[in-house]
PDB file of C-alpha atoms in Angstrom:
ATOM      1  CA  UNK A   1    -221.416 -58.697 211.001  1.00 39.00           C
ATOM      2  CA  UNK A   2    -221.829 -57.364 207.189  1.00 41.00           C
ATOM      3  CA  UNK A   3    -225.374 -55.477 206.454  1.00 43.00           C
ATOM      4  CA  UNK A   4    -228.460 -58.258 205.716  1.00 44.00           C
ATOM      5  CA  UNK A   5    -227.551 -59.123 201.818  1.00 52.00           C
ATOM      6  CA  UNK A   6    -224.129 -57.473 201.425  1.00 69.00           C
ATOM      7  CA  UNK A   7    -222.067 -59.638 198.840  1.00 84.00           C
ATOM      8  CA  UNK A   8    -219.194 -61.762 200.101  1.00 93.00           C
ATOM      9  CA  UNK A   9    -217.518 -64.673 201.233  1.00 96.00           C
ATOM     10  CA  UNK A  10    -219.089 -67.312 203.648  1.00 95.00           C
ATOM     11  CA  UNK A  11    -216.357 -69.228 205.234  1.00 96.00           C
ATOM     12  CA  UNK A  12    -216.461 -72.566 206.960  1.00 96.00           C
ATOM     13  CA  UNK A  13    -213.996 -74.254 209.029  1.00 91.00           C
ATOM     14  CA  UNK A  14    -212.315 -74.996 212.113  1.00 90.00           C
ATOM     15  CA  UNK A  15    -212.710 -72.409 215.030  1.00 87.00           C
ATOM     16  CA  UNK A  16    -208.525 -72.366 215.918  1.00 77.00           C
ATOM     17  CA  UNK A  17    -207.062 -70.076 218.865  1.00 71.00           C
ATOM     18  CA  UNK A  18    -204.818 -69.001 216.381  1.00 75.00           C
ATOM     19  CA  UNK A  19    -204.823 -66.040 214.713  1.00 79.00           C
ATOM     20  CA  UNK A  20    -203.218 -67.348 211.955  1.00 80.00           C
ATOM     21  CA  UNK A  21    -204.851 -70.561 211.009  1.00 81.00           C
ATOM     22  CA  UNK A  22    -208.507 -71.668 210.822  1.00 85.00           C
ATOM     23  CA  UNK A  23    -211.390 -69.485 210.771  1.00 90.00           C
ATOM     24  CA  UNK A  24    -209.715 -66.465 212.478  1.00 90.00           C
ATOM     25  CA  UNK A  25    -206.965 -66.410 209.271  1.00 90.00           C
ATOM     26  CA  UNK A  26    -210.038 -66.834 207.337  1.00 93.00           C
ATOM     27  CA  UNK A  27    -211.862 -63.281 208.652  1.00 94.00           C
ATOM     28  CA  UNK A  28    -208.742 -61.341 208.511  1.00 93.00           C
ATOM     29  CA  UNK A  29    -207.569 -62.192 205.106  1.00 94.00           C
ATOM     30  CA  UNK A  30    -211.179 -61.288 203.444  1.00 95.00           C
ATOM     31  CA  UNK A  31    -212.057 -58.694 205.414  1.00 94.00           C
ATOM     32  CA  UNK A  32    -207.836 -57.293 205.195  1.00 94.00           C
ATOM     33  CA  UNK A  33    -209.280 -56.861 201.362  1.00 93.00           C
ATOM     34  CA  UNK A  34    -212.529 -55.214 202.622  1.00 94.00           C
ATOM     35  CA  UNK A  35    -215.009 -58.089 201.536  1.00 95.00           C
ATOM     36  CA  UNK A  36    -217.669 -58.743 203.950  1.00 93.00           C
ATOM     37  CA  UNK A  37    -217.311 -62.655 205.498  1.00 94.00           C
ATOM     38  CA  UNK A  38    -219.492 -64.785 207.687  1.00 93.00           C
ATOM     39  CA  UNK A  39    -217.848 -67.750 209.181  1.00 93.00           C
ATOM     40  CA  UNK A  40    -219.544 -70.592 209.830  1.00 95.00           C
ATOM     41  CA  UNK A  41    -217.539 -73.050 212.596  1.00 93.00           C
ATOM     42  CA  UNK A  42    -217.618 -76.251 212.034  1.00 93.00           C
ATOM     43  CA  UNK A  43    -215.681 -77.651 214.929  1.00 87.00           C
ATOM     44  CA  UNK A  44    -213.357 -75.981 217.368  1.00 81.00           C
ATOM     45  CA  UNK A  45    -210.507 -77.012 219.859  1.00 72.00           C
ATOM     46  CA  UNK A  46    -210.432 -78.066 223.153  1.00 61.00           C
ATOM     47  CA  UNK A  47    -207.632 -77.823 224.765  1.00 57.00           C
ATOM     48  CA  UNK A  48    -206.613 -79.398 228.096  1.00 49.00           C
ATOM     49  CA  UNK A  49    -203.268 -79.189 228.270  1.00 45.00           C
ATOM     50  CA  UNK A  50    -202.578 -81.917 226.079  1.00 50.00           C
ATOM     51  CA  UNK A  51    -200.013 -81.796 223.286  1.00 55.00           C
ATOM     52  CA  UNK A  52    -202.597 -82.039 220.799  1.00 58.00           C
ATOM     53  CA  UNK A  53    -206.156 -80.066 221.075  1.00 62.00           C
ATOM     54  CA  UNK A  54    -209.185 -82.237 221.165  1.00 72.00           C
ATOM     55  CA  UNK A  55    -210.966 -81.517 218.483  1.00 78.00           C
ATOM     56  CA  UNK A  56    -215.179 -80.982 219.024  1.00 84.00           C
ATOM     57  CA  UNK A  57    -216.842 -81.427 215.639  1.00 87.00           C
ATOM     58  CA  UNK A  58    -220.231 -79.692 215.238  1.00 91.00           C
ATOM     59  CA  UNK A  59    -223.024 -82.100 215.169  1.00 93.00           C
ATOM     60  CA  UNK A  60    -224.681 -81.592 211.474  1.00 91.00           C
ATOM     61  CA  UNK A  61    -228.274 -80.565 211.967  1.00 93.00           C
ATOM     62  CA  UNK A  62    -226.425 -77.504 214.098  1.00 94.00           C
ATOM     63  CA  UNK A  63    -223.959 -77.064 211.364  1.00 94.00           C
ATOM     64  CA  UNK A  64    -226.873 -77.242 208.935  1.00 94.00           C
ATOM     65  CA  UNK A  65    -228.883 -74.339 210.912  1.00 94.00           C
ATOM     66  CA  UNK A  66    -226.103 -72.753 211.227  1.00 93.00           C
ATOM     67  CA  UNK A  67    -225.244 -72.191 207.487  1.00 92.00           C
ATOM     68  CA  UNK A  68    -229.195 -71.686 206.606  1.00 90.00           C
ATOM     69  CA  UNK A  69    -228.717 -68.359 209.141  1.00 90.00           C
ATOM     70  CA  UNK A  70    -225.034 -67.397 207.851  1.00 88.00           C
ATOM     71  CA  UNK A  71    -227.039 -67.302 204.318  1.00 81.00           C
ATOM     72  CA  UNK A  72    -230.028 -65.104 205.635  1.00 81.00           C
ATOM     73  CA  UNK A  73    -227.387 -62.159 205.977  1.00 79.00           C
ATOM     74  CA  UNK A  74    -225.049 -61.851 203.007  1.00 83.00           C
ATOM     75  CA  UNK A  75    -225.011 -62.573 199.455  1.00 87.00           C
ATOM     76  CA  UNK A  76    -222.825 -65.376 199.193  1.00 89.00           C
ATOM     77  CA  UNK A  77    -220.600 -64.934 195.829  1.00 93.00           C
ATOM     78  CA  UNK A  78    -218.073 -67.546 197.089  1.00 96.00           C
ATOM     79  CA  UNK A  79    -217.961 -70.759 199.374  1.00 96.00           C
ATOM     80  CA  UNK A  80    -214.400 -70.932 201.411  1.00 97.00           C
ATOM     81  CA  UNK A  81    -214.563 -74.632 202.584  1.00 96.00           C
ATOM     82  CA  UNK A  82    -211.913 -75.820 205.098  1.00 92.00           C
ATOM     83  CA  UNK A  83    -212.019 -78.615 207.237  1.00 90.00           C
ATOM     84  CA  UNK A  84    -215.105 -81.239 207.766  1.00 93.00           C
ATOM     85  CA  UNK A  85    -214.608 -83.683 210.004  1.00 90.00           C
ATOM     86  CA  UNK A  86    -217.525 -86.514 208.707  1.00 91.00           C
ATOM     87  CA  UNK A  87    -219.374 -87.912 206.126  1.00 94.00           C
ATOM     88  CA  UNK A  88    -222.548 -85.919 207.113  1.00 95.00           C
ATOM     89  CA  UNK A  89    -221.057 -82.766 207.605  1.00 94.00           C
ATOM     90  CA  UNK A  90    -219.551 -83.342 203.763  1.00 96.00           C
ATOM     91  CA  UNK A  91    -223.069 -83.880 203.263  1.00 96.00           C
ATOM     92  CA  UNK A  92    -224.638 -81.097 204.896  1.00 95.00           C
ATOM     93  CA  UNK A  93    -221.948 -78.803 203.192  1.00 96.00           C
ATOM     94  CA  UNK A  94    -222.372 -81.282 199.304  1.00 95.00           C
ATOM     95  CA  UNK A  95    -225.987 -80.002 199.953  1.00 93.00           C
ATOM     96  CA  UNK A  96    -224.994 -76.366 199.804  1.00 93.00           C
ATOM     97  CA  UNK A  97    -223.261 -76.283 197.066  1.00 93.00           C
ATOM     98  CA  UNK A  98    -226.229 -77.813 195.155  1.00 91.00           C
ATOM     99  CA  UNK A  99    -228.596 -75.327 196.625  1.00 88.00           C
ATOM    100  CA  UNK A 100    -225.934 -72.821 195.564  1.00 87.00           C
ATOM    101  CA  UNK A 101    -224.639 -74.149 192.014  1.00 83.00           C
ATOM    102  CA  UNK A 102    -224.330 -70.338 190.805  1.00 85.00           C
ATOM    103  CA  UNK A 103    -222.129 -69.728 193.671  1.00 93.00           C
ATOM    104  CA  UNK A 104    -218.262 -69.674 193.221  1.00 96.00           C
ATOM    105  CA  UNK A 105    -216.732 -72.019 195.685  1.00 97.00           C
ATOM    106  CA  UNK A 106    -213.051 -72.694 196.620  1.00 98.00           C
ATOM    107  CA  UNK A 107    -211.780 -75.503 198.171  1.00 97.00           C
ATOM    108  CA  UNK A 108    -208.744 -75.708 200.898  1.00 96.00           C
ATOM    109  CA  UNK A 109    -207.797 -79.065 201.179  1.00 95.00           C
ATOM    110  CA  UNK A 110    -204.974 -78.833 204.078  1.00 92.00           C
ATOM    111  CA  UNK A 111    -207.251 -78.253 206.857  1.00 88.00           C
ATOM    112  CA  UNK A 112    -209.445 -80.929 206.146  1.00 90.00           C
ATOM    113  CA  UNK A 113    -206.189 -82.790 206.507  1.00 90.00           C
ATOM    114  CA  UNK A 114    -204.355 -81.041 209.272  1.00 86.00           C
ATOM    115  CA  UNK A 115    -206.728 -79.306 211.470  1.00 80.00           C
ATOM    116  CA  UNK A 116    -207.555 -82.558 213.369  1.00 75.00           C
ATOM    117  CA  UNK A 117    -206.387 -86.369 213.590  1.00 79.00           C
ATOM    118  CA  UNK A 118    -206.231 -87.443 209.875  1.00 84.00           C
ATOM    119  CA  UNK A 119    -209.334 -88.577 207.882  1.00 89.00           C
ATOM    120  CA  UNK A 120    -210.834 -91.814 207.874  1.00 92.00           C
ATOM    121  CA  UNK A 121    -210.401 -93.360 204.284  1.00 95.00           C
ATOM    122  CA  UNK A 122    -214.566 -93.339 203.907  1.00 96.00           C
ATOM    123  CA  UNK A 123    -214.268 -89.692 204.491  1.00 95.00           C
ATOM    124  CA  UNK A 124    -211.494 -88.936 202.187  1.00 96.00           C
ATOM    125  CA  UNK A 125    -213.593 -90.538 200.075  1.00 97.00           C
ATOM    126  CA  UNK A 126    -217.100 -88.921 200.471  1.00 97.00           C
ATOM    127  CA  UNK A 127    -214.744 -85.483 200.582  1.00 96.00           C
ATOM    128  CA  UNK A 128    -213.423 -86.217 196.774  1.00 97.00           C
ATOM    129  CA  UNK A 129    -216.996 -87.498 196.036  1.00 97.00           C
ATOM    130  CA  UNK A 130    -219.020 -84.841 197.120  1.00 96.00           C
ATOM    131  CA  UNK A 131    -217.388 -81.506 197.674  1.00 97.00           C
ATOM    132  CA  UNK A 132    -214.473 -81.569 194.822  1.00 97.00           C
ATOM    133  CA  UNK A 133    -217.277 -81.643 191.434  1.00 96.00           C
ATOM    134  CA  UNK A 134    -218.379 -78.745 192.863  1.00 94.00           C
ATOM    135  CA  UNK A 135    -215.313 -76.187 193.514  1.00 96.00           C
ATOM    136  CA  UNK A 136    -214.280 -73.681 191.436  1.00 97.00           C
ATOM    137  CA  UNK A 137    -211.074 -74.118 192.828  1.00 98.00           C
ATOM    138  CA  UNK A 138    -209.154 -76.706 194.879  1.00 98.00           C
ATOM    139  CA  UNK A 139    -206.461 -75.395 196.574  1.00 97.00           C
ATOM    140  CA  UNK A 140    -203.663 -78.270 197.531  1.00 97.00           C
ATOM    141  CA  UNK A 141    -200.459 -79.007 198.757  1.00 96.00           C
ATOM    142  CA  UNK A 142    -198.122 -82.161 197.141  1.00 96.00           C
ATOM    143  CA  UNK A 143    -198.902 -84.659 199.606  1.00 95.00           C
ATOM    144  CA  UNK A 144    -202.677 -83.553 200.186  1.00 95.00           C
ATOM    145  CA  UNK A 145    -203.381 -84.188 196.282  1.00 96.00           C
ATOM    146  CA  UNK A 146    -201.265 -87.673 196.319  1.00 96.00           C
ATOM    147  CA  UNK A 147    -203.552 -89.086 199.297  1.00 96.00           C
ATOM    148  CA  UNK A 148    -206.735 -87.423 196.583  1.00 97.00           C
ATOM    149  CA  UNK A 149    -205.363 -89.276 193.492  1.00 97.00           C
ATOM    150  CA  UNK A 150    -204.928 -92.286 195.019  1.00 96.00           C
ATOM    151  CA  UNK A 151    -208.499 -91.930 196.463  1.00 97.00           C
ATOM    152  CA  UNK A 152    -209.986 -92.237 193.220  1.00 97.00           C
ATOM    153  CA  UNK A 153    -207.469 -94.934 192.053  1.00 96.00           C
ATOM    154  CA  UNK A 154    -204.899 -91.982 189.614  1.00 96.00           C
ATOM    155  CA  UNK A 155    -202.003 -93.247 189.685  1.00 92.00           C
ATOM    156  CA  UNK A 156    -199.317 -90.525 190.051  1.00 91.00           C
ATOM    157  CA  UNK A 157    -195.879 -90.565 190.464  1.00 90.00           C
ATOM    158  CA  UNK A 158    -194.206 -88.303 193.651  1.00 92.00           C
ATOM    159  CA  UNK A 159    -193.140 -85.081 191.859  1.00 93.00           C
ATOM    160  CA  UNK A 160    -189.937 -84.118 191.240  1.00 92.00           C
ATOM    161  CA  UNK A 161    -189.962 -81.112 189.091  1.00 90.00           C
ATOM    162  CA  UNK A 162    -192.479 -77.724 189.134  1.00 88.00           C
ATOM    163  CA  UNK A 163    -193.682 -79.919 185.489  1.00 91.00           C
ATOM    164  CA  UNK A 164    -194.618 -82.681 187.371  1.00 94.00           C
ATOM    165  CA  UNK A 165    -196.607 -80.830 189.599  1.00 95.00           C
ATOM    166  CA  UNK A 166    -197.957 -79.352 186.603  1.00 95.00           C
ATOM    167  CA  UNK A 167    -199.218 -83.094 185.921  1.00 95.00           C
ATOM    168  CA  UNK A 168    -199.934 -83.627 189.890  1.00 97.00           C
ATOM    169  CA  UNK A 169    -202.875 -80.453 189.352  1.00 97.00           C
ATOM    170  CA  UNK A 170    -203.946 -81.699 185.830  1.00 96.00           C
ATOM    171  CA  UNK A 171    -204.581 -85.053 187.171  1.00 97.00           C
ATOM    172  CA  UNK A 172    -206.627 -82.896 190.181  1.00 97.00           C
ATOM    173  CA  UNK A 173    -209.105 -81.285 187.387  1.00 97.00           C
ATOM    174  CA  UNK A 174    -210.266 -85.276 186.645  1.00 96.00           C
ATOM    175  CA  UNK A 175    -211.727 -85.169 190.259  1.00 97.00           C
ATOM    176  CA  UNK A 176    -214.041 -82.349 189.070  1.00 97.00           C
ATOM    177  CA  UNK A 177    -213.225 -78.812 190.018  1.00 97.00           C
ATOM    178  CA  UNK A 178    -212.840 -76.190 187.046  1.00 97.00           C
ATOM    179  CA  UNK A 179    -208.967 -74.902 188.502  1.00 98.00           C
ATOM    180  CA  UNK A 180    -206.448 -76.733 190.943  1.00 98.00           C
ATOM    181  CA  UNK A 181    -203.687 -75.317 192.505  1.00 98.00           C
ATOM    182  CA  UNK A 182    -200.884 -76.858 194.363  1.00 97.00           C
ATOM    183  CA  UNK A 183    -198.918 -75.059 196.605  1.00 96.00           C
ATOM    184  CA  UNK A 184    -195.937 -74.776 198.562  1.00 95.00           C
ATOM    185  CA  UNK A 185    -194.333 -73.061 201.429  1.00 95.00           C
ATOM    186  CA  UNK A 186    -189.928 -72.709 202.080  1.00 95.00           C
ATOM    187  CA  UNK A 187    -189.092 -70.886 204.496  1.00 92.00           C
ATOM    188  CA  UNK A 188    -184.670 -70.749 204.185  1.00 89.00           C
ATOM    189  CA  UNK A 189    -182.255 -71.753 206.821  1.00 83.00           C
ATOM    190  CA  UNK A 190    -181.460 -68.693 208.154  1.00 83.00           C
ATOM    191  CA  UNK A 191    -185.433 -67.924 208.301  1.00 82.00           C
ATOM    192  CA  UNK A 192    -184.844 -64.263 206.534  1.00 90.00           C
ATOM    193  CA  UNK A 193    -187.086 -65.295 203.322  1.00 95.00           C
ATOM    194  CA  UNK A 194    -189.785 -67.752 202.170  1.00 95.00           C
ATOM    195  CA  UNK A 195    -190.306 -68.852 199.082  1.00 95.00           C
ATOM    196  CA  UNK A 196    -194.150 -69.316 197.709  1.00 96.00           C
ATOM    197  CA  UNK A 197    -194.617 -71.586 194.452  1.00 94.00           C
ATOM    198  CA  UNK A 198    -197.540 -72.507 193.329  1.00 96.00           C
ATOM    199  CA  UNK A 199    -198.982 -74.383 189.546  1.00 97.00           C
ATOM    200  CA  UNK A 200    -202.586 -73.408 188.537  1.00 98.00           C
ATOM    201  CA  UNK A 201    -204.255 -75.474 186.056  1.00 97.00           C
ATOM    202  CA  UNK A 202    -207.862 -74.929 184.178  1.00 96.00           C
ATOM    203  CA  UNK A 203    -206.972 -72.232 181.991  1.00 88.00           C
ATOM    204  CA  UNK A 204    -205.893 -71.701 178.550  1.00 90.00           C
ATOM    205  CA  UNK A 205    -202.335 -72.110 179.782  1.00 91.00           C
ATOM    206  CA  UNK A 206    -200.964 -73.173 183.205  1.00 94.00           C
ATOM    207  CA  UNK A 207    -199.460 -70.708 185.431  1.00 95.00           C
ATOM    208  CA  UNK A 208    -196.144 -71.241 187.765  1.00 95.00           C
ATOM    209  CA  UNK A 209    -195.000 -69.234 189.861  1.00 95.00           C
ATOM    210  CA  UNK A 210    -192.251 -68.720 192.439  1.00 94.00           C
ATOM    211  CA  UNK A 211    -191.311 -65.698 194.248  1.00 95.00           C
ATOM    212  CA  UNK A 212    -188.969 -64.907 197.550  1.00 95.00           C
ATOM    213  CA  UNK A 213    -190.719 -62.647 199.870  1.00 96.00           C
ATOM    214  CA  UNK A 214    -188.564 -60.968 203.496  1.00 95.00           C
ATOM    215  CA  UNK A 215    -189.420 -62.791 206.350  1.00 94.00           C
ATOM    216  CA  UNK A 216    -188.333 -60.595 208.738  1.00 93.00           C
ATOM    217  CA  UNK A 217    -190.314 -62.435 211.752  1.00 91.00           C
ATOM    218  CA  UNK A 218    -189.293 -65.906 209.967  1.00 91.00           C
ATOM    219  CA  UNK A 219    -192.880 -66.941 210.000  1.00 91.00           C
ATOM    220  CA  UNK A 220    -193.999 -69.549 208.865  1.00 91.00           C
ATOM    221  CA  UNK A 221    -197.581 -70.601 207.974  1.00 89.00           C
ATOM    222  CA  UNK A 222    -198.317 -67.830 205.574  1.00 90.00           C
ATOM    223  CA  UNK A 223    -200.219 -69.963 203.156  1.00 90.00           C
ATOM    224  CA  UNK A 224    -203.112 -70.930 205.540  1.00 90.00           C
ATOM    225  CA  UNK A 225    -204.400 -67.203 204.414  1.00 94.00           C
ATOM    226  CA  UNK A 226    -204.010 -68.013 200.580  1.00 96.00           C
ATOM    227  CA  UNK A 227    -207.200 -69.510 200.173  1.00 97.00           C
ATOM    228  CA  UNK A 228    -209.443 -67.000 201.651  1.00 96.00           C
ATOM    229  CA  UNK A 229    -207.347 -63.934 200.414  1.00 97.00           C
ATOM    230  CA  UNK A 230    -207.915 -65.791 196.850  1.00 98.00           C
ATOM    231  CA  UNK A 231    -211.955 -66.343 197.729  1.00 97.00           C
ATOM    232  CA  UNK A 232    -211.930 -62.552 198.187  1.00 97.00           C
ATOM    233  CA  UNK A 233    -210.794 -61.311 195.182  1.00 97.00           C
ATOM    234  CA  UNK A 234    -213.073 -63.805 193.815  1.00 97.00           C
ATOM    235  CA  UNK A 235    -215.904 -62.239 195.079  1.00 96.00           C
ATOM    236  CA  UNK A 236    -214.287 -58.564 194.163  1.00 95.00           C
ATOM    237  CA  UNK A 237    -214.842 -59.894 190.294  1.00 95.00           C
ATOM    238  CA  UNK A 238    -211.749 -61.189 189.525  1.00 97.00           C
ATOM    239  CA  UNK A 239    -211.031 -63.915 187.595  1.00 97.00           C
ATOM    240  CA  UNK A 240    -209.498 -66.967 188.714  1.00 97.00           C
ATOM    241  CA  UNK A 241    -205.857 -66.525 187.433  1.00 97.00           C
ATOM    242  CA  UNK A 242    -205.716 -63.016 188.620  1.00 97.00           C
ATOM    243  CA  UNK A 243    -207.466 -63.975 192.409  1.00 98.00           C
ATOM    244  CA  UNK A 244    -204.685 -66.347 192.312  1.00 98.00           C
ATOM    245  CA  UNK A 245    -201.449 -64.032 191.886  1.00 97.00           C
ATOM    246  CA  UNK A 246    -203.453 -61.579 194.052  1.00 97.00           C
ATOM    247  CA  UNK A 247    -203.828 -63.870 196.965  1.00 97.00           C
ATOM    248  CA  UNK A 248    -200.063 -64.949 196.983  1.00 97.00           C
ATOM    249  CA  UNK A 249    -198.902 -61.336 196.210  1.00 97.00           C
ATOM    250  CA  UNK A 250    -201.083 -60.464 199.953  1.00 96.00           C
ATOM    251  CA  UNK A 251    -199.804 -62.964 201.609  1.00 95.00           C
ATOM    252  CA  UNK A 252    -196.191 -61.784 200.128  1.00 95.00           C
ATOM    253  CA  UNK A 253    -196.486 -58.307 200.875  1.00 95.00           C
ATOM    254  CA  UNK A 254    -198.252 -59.012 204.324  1.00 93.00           C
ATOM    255  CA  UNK A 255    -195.148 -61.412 205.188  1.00 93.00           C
ATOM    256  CA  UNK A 256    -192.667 -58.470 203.954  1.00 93.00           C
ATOM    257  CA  UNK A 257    -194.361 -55.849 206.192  1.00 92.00           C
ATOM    258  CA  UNK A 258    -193.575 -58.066 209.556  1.00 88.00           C
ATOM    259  CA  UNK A 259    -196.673 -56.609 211.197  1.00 85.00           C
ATOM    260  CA  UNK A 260    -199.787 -59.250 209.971  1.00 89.00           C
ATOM    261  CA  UNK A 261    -198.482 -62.655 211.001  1.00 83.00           C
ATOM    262  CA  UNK A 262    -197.572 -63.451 214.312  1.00 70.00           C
ATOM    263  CA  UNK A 263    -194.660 -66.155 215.044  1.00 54.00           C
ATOM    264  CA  UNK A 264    -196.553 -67.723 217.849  1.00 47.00           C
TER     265      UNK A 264
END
């Protein structure tokens, strides 16, 4: 727990037994850059041996008590939001990020689409409504910013080059946040190397990027930490462009040192 006031990132998401996804990839990707963080859960799993953990949303008031206490003991510079699981914990959250409009916030849209069964259309819809005006940055993947776009009626073809994913993230920045990234993950057949692209839009110029990092664990999953490695150099003052290439380049180096992800 950082000191009472200490400036950092407050994280919310989905409590995962993995140390690799959810909250816990969260903690160990700010704190890996010696930010302080307070995570704030807002569901967890239950698992009972089923193939897929039943997930236990937080009721709202709770979640809303919750965040009023996670404030009381840091200096929040930057919002990590993950996944929400209904309209009134979007609403709970929509209502921090008013009471907070100074605060930087970045937005990870894959676990509000992957952490539990997928979202109801009204709540994809109070999600782009309520949350995305807000961020600083959205963070996406392809098919997460397709199911956005055609939320809010954009029409946008499928990509099929890095420059129409260029126009994929443009088209993003007309839901309301001031940068949006899309991102992908290739990890090669022989699982010895990943490749990490990603297109950042909301500056002067856009920025692509693709680099091959070792694998020597062939693990896959390494951009779940992208997000909250980016919200940390945030918070360290950097800009958005540079938190950006920082966040990838940990993730990179972390991937190439075999000894910070885990392949189960």
């Amino acid at each position: 727990m950082p000191q009472m006031h200490s400036s950092g990132v407050l994280v919310l998401g989905h409590s995962a037994e993995s140390r690799n996804t959810g909250l816990n990839a969260d903690e160990r990707a700010v704190a890996a850059q010696e930010v302080p963080v307070v995570s704030v859960s807002t569901a967890s799993s239950r698992n009972d041996a089923a193939e897929r953990p039943e997930i236990v949303a937080v009721m709202p008031p709770v979640l809303k008590q919750e965040i009023d206490h996670a404030a009381q003991n840091l200096d929040c510079k930057v919002i990590k939001i993950g996944a929400l699981f209904s309209e009134e914990s979007i609403q709970v959250v929509a209502g921090l990020l008013r009471q907070c409009s100074s605060t930087m916030s970045v937005v990870d849209v894959e676990p509000f689409f992957k952490a539990g069964s997928t979202p109801a259309p009204e709540t994809v819809s109070a999600f782009r409504k309520h949350i995305l005006p807000s961020a600083t940055l959205i963070s996406s993947t392809v098919q997460e910013a397709k199911i956005l776009l055609d939320d809010a009626g954009i029409a946008v073809e499928y990509p099929k080059s890095m420059e129409d994913v260029q126009a994929m993230a443009e088209a993003l920045r007309r839901l309301g946040p001031q940068y949006a990234m899309i991102k992908r993950e290739i990890l090669n057949e022989s699982g010895t190397k990943s490749m990490l692209h990603f297109v950042l839009c909301g500056g002067p110029e856009p920025q692509l990027s693709s680099t091959l990092w070792e694998n020597p664990k062939a693990f896959f999953g390494v951009s779940y930490s992208i997000p909250s490695a980016i919200s940390a150099l945030l918070t360290k003052g950097y800009n958005v462009p540079e938190a950006v290439s920082g966040g990838f380049a940990f993730v990179g180096e972390m991937l190439k040192g075999g000894d910070y992800f885990e392949s189960v």
